CSV table of C-alpha atoms and ligand atoms in Angstrom, one decimal:
chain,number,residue,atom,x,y,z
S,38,UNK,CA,105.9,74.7,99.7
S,39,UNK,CA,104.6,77.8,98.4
S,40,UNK,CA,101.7,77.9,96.0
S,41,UNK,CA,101.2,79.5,92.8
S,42,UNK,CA,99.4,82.6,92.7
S,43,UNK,CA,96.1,81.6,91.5
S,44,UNK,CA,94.9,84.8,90.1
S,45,UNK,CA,97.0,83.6,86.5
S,46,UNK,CA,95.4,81.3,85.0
S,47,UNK,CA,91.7,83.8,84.9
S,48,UNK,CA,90.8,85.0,81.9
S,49,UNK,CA,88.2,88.0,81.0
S,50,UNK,CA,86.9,88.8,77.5
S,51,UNK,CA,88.5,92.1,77.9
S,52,UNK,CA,92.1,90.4,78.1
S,53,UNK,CA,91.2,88.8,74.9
S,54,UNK,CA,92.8,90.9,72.8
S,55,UNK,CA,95.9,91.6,74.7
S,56,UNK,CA,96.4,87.6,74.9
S,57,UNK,CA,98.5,87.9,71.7
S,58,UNK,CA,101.7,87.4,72.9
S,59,UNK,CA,103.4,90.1,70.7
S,60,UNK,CA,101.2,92.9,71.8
S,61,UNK,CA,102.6,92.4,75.3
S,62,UNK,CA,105.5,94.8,76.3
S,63,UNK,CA,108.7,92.9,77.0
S,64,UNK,CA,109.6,95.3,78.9
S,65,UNK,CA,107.5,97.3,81.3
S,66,UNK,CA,109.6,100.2,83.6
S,67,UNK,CA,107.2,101.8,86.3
S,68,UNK,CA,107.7,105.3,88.2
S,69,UNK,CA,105.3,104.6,91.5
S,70,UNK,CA,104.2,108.3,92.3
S,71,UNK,CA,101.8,109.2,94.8
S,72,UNK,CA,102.1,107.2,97.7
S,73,UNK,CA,102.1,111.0,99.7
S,74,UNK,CA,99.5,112.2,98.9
S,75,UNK,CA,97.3,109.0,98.8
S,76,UNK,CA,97.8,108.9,102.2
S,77,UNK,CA,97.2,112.7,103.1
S,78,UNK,CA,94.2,112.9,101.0
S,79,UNK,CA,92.8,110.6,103.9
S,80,UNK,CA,94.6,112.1,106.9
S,81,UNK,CA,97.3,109.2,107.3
S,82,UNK,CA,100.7,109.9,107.7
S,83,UNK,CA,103.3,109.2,104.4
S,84,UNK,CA,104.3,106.0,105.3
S,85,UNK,CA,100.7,104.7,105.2
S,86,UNK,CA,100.9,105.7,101.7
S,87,UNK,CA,104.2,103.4,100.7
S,88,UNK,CA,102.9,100.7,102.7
S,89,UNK,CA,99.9,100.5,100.6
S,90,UNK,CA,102.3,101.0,97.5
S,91,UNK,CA,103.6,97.7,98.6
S,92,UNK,CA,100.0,96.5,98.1
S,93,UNK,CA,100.2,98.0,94.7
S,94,UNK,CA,103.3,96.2,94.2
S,95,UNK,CA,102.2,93.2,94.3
S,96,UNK,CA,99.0,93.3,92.5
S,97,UNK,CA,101.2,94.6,89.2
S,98,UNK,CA,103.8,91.5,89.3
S,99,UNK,CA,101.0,89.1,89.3
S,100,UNK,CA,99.3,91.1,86.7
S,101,UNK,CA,102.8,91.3,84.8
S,102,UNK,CA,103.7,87.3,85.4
S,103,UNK,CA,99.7,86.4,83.8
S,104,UNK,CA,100.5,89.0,80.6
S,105,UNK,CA,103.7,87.4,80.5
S,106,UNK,CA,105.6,90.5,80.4
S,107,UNK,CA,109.3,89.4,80.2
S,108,UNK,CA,110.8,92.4,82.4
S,109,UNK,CA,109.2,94.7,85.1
S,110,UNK,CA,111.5,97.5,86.7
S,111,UNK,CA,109.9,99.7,89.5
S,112,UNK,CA,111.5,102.9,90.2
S,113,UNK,CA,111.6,102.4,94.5
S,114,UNK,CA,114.3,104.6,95.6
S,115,UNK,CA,115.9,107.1,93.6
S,116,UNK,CA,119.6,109.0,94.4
S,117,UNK,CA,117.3,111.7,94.8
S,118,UNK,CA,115.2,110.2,97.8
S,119,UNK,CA,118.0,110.9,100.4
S,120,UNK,CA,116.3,114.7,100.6
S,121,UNK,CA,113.2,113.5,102.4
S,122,UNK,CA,113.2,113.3,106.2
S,123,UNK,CA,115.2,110.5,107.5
S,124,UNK,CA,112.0,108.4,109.3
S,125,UNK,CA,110.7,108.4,105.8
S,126,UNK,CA,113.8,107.1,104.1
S,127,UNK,CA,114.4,104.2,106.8
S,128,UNK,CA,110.8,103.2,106.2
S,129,UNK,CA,111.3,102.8,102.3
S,130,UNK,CA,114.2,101.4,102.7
S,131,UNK,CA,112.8,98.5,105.5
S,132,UNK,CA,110.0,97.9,102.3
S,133,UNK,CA,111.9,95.6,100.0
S,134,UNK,CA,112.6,93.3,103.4
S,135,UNK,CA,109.3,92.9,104.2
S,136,UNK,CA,108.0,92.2,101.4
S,137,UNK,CA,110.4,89.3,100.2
S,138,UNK,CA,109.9,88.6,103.8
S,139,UNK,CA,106.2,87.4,103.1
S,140,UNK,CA,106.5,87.3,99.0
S,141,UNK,CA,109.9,85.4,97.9
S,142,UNK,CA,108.5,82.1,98.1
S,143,UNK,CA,105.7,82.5,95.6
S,144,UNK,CA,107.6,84.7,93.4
S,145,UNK,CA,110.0,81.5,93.5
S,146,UNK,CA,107.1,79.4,92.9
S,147,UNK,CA,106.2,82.0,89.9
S,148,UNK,CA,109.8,81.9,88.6
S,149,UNK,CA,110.7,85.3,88.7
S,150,UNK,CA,114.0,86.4,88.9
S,151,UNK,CA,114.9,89.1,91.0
S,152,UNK,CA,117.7,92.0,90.3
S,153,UNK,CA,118.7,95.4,91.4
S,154,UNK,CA,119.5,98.5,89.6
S,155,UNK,CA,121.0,101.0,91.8
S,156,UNK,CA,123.9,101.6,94.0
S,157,UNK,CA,123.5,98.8,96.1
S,158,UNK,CA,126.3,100.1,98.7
S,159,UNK,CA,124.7,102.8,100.3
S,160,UNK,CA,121.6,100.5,101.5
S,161,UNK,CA,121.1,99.9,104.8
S,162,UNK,CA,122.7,96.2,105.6
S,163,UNK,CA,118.8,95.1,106.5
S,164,UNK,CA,117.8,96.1,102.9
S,165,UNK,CA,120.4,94.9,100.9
S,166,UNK,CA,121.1,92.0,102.8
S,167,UNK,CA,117.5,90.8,101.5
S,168,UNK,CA,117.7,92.2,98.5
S,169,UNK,CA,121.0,90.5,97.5
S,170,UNK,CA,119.6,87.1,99.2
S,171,UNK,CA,116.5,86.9,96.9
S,172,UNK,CA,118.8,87.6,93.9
S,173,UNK,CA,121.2,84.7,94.6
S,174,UNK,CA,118.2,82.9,95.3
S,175,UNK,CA,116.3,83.9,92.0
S,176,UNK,CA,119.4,84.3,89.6
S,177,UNK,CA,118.7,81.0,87.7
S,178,UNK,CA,115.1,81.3,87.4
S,179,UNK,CA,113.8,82.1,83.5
S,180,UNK,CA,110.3,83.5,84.4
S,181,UNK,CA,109.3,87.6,84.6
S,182,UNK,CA,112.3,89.4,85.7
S,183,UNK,CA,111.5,92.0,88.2
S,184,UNK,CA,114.0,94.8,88.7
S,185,UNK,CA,113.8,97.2,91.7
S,186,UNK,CA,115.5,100.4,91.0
S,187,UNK,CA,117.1,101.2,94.5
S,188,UNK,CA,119.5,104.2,95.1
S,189,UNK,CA,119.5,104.7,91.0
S,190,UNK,CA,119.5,107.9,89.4
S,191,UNK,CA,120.2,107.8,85.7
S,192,UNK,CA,123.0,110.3,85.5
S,193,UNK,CA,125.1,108.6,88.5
S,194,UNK,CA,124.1,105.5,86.0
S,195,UNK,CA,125.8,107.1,83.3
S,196,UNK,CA,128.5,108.8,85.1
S,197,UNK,CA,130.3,105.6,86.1
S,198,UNK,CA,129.7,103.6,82.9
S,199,UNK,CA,131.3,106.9,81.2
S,200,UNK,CA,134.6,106.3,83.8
S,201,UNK,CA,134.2,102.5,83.3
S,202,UNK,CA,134.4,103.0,80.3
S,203,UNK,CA,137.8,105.3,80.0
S,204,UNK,CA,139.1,103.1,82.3
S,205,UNK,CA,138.8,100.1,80.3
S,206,UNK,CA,140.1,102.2,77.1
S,207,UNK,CA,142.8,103.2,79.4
S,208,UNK,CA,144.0,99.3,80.3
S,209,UNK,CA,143.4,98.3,76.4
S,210,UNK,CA,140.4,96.4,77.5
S,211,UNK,CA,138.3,98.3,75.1
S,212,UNK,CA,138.8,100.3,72.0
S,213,UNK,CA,137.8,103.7,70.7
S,214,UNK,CA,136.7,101.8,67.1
S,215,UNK,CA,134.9,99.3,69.6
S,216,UNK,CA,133.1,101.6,71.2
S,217,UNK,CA,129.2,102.1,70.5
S,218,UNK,CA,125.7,102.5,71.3
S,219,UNK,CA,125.4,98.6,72.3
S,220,UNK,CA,129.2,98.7,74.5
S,221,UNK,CA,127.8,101.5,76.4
S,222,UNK,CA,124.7,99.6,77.1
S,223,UNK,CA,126.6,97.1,78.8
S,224,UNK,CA,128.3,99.5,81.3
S,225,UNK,CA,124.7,99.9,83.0
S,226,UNK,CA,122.7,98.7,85.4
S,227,UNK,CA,120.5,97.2,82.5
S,228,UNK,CA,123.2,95.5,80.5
S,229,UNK,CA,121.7,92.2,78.8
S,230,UNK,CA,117.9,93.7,79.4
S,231,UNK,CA,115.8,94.7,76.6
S,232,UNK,CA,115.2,98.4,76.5
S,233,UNK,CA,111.8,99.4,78.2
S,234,UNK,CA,109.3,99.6,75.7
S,235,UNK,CA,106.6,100.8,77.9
S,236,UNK,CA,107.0,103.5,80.8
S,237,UNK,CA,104.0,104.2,83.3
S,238,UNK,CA,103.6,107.0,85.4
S,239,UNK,CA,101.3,107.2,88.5
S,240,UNK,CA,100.5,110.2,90.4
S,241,UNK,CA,99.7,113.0,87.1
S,242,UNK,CA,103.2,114.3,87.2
S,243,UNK,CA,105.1,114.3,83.5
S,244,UNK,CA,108.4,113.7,84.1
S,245,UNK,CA,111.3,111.4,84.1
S,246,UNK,CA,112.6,112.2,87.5
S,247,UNK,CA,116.3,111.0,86.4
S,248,UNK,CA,115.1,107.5,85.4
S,249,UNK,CA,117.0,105.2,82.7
S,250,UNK,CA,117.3,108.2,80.2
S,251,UNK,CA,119.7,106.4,78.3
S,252,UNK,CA,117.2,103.4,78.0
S,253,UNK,CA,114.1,104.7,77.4
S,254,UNK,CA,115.0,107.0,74.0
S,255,UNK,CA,112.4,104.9,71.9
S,256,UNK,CA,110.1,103.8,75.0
S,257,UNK,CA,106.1,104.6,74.9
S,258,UNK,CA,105.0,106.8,77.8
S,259,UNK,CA,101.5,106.5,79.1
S,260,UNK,CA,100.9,109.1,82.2
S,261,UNK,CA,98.0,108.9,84.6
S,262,UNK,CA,96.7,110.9,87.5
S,263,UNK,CA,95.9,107.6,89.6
S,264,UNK,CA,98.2,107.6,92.4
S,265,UNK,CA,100.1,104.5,92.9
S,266,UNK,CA,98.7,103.0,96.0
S,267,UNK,CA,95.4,102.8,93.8
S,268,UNK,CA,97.0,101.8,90.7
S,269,UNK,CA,95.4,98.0,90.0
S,270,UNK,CA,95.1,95.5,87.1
S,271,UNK,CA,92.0,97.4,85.7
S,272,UNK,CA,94.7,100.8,84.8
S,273,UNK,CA,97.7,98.3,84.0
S,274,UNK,CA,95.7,97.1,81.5
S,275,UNK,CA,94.8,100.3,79.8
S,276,UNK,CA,97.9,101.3,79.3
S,277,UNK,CA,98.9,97.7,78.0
S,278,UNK,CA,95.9,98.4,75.7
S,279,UNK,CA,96.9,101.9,74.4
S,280,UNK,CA,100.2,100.5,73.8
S,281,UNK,CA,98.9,98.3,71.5
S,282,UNK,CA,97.1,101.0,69.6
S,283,UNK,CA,100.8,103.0,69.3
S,284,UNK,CA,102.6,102.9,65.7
S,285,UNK,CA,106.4,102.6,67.2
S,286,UNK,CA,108.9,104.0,64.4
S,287,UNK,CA,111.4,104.2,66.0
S,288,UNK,CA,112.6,107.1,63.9
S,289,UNK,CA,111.3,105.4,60.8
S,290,UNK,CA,108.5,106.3,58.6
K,1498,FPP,C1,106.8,108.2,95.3
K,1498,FPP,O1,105.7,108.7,95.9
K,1498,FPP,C2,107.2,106.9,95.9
K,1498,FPP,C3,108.4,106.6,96.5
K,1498,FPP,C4,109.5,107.5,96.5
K,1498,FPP,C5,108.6,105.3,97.2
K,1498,FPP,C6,108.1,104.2,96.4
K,1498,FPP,C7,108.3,102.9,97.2
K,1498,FPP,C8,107.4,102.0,97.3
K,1498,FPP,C9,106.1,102.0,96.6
K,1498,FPP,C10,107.7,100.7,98.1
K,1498,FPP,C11,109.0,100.1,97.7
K,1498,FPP,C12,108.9,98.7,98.1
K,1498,FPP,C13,109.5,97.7,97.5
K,1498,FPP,C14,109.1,96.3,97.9
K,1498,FPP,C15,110.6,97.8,96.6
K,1498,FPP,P1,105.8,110.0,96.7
K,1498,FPP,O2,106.1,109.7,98.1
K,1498,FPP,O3,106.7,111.0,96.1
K,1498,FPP,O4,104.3,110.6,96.6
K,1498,FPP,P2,103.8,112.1,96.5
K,1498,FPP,O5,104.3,112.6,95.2
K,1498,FPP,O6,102.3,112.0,96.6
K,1498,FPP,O7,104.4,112.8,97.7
């Protein structure tokens, strides 16, 4: 029987403030960048650098499960990724395995419910074989949901739903008077999700790298030059911590 993760029930005065439940983003999406040059800043190969990402990984969903975030998506592997040399792509990809491998009892345990958003096909059968396991497993449960973005790039996102779309106004499933901001929402990856209302950034670049564009058109973005494998609970919380300083508008005054 797997045991809950301890770390969440610790408090610190500095969490005092961020303890109100309504400063807390619901929704948290993450690009981890950095894992590279991490690793060559200390003479190790790439890989060293994503397997301490994993590290990384972990430490942020317990951080998110104790804040009581409601939805954390990483950005893992975009559409994009198939550039890089192929031992570099089968060791991503071998990633989500092993960690639900060693972590998918206690995130059971922690109730989080597990998804993908991505194009799921093109996997490797070892990756998506696990990944699609842990989601059955997890679809029922109500705690944090954690999303890994895998083969997802935002246009391909949009692409289909735009063809899903037709289609269905094609075969009268749909309307043109029905259709709006909310019906295109559900034609994504995200349907039924809250829109992210905070995006972090490792690794200093400022950019979006083709990630939920559709999604994040009110999100917060807070940027920082850490690179991901040292990314830790003491830099998730700044940025939950300037985002509770932001005035969001959301177009208003
Ligand atoms: C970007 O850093 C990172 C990636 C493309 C891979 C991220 C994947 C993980 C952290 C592991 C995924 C594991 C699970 C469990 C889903 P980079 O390689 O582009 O870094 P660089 O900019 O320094 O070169």
């Amino acid at each position: 029987m797997a045991m809950k993760i301890p770390l969440f029930n610790q408090s610190q005065p500095r969490e005092s403030k961020l303890n109100q439940e309504s400063h807390i983003p619901e929704h948290i999406a993450i690009i981890m960048d950095g894992n590279g040059r991490w690793a060559g800043k200390r003479g190790m190969p790439r890989f060293a650098g994503h397997k301490e990402g994993v590290s990384t990984i972990v430490k942020i969903v317990k951080a998110a499960i104790k804040y009581k975030v409601k939805v954390l998506t990483l950005y893992a592997f975009s559409t994009e990724n198939w550039k890089r040399p192929k031992p570099e792509i089968d060791f991503i990809l071998r990633l989500p395995k092993e960690f639900l491998d060693i972590y998918l009892p206690e995130l059971i345990s922690n109730n989080v419910r597990i998804n993908v958003i991505g194009d799921m096909e093109k996997l490797p059968s070892y990756s998506r074989e696990a990944v699609q396991y842990a989601v059955d497993r997890t679809r029922d449960n109500g705690g944090l949901q954690l999303n890994f973005a895998l083969n997802y790039g935002s246009r391909h996102e949009l692409l289909n739903a735009m063809k899903k779309i037709l289609t269905d106004i094609n075969d009268d499933k749909l309307t043109w008077d029905e259709l709006d901001e909310q019906q295109v929402s559900r034609y994504l990856y995200t349907a039924g999700l809250p829109e992210p209302d905070l995006l972090i950034r490792t690794g200093g670049e400022k950019r979006l790298s083709n990630f939920l564009l559709w999604q994040l058109a009110y999100t917060e973005f807070w940027f920082t030059d850490v690179l991901w494998p040292d990314f830790s609970e003491t830099e998730f919380l700044d940025a939950l911590e300037e985002y509770r300083q932001r005035k969001r508008r959301f177009g208003g005054i």
